[in-house]
Short mmCIF file of C-alpha atoms in Angstrom, two decimals:
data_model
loop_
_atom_site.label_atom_id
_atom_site.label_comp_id
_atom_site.label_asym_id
_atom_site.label_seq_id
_atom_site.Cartn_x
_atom_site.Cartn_y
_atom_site.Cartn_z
CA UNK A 626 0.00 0.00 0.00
CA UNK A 627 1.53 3.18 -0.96
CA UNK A 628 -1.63 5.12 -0.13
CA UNK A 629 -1.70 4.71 3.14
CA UNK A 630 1.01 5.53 6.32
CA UNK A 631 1.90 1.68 7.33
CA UNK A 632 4.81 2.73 9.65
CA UNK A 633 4.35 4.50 12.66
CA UNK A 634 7.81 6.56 13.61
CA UNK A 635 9.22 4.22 16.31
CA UNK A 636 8.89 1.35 13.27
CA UNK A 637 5.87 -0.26 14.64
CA UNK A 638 3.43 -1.97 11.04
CA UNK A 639 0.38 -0.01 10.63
CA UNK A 640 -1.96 -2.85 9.39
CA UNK A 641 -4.15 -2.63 6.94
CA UNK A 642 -6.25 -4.86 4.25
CA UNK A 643 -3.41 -5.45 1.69
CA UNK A 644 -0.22 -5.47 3.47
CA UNK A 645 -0.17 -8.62 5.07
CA UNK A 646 -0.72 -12.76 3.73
CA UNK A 647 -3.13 -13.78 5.98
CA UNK A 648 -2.63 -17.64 4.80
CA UNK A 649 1.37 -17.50 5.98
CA UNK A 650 0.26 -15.41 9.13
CA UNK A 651 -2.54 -18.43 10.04
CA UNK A 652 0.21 -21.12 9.18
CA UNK A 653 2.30 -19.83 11.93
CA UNK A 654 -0.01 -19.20 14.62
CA UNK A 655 -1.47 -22.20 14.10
CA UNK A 656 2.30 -23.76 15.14
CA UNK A 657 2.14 -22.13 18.38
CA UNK A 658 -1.09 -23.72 19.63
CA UNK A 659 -2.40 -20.11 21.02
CA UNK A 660 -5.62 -19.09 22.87
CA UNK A 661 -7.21 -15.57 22.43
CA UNK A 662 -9.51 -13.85 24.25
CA UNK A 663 -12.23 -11.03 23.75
CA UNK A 664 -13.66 -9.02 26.69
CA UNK A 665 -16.95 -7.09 25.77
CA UNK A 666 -19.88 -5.91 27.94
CA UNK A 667 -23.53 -5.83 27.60
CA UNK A 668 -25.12 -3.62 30.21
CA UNK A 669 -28.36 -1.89 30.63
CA UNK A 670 -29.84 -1.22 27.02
CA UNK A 671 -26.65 -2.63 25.73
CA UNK A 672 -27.64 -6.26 25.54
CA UNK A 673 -29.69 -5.58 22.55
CA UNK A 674 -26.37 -5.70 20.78
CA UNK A 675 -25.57 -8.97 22.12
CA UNK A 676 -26.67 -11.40 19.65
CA UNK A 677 -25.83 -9.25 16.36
CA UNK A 678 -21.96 -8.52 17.98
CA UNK A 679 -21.86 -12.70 18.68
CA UNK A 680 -22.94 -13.99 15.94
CA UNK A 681 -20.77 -12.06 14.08
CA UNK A 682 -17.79 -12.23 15.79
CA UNK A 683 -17.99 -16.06 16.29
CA UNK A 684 -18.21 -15.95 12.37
CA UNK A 685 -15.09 -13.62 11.65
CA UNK A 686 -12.99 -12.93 14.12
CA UNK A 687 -9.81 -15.03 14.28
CA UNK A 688 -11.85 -17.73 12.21
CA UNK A 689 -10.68 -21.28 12.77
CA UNK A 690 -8.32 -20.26 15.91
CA UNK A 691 -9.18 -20.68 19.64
CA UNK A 692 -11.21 -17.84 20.78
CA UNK A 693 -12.60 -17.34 24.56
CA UNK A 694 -15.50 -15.04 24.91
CA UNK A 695 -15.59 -12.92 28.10
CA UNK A 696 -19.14 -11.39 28.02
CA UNK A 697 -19.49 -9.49 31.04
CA UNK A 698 -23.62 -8.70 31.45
CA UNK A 699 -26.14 -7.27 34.67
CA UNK A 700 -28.45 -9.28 32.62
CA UNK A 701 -26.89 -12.66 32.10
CA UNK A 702 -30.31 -14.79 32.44
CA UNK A 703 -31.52 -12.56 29.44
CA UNK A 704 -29.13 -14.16 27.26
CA UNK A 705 -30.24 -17.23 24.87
CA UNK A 706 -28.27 -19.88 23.87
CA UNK A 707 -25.64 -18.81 21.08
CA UNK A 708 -24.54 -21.41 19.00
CA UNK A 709 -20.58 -21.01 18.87
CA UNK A 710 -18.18 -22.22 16.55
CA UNK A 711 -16.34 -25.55 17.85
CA UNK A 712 -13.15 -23.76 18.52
CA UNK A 713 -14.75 -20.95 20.41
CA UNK A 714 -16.11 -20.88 23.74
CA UNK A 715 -18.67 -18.29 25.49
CA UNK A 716 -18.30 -17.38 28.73
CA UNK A 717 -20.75 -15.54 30.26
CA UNK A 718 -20.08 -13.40 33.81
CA UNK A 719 -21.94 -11.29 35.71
CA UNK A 720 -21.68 -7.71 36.43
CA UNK A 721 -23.11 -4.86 38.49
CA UNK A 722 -24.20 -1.75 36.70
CA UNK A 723 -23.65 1.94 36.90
CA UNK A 724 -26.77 4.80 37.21
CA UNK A 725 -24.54 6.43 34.59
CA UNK A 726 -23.09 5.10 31.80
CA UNK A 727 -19.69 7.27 32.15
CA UNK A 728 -19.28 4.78 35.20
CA UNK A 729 -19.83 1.63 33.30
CA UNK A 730 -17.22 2.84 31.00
CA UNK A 731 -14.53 3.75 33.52
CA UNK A 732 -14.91 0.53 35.23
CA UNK A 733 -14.02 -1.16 32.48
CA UNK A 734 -10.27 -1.47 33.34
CA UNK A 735 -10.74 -2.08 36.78
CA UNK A 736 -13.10 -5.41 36.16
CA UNK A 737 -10.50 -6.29 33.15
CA UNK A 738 -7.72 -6.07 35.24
CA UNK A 739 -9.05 -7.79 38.41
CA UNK A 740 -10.25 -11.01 35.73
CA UNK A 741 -6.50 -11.21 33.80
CA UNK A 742 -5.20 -11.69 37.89
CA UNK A 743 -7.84 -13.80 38.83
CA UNK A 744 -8.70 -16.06 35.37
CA UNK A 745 -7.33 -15.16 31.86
CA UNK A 746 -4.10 -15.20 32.77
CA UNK A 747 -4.52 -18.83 33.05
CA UNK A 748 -6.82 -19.26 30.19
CA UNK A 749 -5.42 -17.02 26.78
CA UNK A 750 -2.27 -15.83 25.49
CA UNK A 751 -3.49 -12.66 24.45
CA UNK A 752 -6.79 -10.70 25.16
CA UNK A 753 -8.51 -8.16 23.21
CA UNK A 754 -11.19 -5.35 24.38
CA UNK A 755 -14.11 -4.55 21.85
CA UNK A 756 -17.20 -2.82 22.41
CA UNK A 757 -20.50 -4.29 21.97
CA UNK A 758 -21.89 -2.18 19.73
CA UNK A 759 -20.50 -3.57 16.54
CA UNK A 760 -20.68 -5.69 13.62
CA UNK A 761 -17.77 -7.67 11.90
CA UNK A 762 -18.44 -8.10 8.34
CA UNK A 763 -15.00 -9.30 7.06
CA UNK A 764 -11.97 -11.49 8.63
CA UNK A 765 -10.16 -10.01 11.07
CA UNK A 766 -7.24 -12.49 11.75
CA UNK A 767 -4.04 -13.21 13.11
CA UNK A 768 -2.55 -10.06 11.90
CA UNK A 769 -4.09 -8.40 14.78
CA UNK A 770 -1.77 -10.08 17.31
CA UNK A 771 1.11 -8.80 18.89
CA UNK A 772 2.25 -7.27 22.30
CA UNK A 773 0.56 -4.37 22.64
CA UNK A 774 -2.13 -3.28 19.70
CA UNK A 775 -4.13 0.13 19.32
CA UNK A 776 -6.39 0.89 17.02
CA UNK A 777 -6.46 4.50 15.18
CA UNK A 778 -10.05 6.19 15.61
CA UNK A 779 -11.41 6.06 12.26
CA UNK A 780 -13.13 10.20 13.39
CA UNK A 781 -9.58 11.13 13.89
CA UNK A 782 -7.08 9.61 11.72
CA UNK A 783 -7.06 12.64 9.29
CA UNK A 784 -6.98 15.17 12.36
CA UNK A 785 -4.78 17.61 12.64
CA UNK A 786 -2.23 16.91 16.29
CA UNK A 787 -3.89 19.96 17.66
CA UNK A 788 -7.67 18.89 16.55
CA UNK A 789 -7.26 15.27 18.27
CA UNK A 790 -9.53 14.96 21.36
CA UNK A 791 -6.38 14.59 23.68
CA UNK A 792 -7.37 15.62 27.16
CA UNK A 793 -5.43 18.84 28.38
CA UNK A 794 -6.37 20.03 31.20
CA UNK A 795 -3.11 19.62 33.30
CA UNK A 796 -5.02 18.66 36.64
CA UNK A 797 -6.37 15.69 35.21
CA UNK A 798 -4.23 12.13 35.08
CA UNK A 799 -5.10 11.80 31.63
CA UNK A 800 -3.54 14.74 30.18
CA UNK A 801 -1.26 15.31 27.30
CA UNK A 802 1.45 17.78 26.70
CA UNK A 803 0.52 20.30 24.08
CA UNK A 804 2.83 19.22 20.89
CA UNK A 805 2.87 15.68 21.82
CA UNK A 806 0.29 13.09 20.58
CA UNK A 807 0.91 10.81 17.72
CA UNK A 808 -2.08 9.00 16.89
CA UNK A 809 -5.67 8.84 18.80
CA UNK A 810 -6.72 5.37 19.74
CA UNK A 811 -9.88 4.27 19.94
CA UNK A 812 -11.35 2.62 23.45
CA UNK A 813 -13.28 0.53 21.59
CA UNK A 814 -11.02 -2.03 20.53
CA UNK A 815 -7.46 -2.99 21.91
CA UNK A 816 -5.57 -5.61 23.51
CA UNK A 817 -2.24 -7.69 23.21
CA UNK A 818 -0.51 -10.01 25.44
CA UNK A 819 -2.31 -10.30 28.33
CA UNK A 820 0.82 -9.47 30.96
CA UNK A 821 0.81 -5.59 28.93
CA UNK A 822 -3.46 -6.16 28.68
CA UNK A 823 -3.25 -5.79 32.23
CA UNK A 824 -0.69 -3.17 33.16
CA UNK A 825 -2.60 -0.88 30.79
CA UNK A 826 -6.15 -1.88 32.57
CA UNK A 827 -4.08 -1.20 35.81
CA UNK A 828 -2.69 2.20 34.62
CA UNK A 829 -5.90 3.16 33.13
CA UNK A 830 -7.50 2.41 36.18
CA UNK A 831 -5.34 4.18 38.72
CA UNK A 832 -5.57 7.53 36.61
CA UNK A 833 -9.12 6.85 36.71
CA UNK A 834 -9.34 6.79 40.15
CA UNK A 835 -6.58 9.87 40.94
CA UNK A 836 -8.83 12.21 38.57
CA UNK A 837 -12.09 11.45 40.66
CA UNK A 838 -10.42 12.10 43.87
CA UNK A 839 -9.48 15.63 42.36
CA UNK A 840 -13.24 15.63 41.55
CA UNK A 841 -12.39 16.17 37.82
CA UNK A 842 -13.45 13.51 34.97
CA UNK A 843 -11.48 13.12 31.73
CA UNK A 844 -12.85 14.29 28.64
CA UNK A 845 -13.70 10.95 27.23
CA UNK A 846 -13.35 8.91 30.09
CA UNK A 847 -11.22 5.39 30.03
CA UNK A 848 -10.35 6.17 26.25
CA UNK A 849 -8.50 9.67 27.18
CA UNK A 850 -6.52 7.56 29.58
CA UNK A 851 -5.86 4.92 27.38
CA UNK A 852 -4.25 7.80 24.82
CA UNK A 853 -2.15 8.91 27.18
CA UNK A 854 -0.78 5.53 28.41
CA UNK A 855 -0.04 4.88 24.59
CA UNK A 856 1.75 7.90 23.91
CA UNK A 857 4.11 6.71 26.89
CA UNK A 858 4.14 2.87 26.03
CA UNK A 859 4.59 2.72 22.56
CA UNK A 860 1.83 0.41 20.91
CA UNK A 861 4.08 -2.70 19.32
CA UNK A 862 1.38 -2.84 16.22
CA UNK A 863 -1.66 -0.28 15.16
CA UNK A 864 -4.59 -1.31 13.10
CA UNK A 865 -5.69 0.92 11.15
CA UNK A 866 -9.71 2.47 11.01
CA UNK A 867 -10.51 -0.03 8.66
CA UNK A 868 -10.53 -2.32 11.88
CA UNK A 869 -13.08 0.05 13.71
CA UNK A 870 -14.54 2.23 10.89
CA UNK A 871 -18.00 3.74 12.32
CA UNK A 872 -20.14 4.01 9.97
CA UNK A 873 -21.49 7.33 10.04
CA UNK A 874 -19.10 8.27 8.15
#
């Protein structure tokens, strides 16, 4: 692809349909015998989404491989039986829910972090966060994986540094030196190994936590802290907005 930036600056692969052989990449993972997993929740009006984001994901999302789904619910009677794909495996847990859905959202990396500790750890090699709201309608494979994987906003790719919704404010954890920035990163979809999975949840977390005891609340919440973890721990591989595209636009 010369039409597209598939380099970021530190030499990390921008990935994106047409620079990769996805029958060499499957060949190889398939060698290492590999387990991946993919955390999503469904709460409050979100488990309408359920069955479209499951059925679709079982279909095309690291087809033929060994895939755990963590889907964390309030409502986990509500859900019917999903037929899954032999290789994958549902696993369904219950949560608490929020009055407001900022608070859902920030707990996020707390409940992610706690589970790597307490059970992925043991049960994938690499674990992946995508939101519930979504559809796949092509492959996404192995060319995803690697140590530590964001995904550019598809709203912001073309964004100027100084138009990218970086939070500033100095007081809050979250914040980012004017000047610096080098790509926004979507919340809705990231992962990697899960030892860097969870020191990001962790990190994520803690700023979380500082900014509320200075009563102040980042500008978008667990995905502002998430940017400013990555601008200080250097994703190892980016997808591009292909891989999250909304389609508003």
């Amino acid at each position: 692809r010369r039409d597209v930036l598939v380099l970021t600056p530190w030499l990390a692969p921008i990935v994106w349909e047409g620079t990769f052989n996805r029958d060499i990449l499957n060949a190889q993972y398939m060698q290492k015998n590999l387990v991946t997993g993919v955390v999503t929740f469904a709460v409050k009006k979100y488990w309408f989404f359920i069955e479209g984001f499951m059925s679709s994901a079982n279909k095309y999302f690291l087809a033929g491989h060994q895939v755990n789904f963590y889907l964390f619910t309030d409502n986990p009677e509500q859900i019917s039986h999903l037929q899954m794909a032999p290789e994958n495996h549902l696993f369904v847990i219950a949560v608490q829910n929020h009055s407001q859905w900022q608070d859902i959202s920030m707990s996020r990396m707390d409940i992610i972090s706690r589970y790597i500790r307490s059970q992925f750890q043991y049960e994938v090699d690499y674990l992946y966060s995508i939101d519930i709201d979504v559809q796949l309608f092509e492959h996404i494979g192995v060319e995803i994986i690697d140590t530590l994987v964001g995904t550019i906003s598809s709203w912001q790719y073309t964004a100027r540094r100084e138009s990218k919704s970086y939070e500033t404010r100095t007081e809050s954890q979250a914040a980012i030196p004017k000047g610096e920035g080098d790509f926004y990163y979507t919340a809705s979809f990231y992962g990697g190994s899960v030892a860097e999975v969870y020191k990001l949840t962790r990190a994520c977390f803690k700023g979380v936590m500082e900014d509320r005891e200075n009563d102040i609340e980042a500008r978008w919440h667990d995905e502002s802290h998430l940017n400013k973890y990555l601008l200080y721990h250097k994703p190892t591989r980016l997808l591009s907005p292909e891989y999250y595209w909304d389609e508003e636009l």
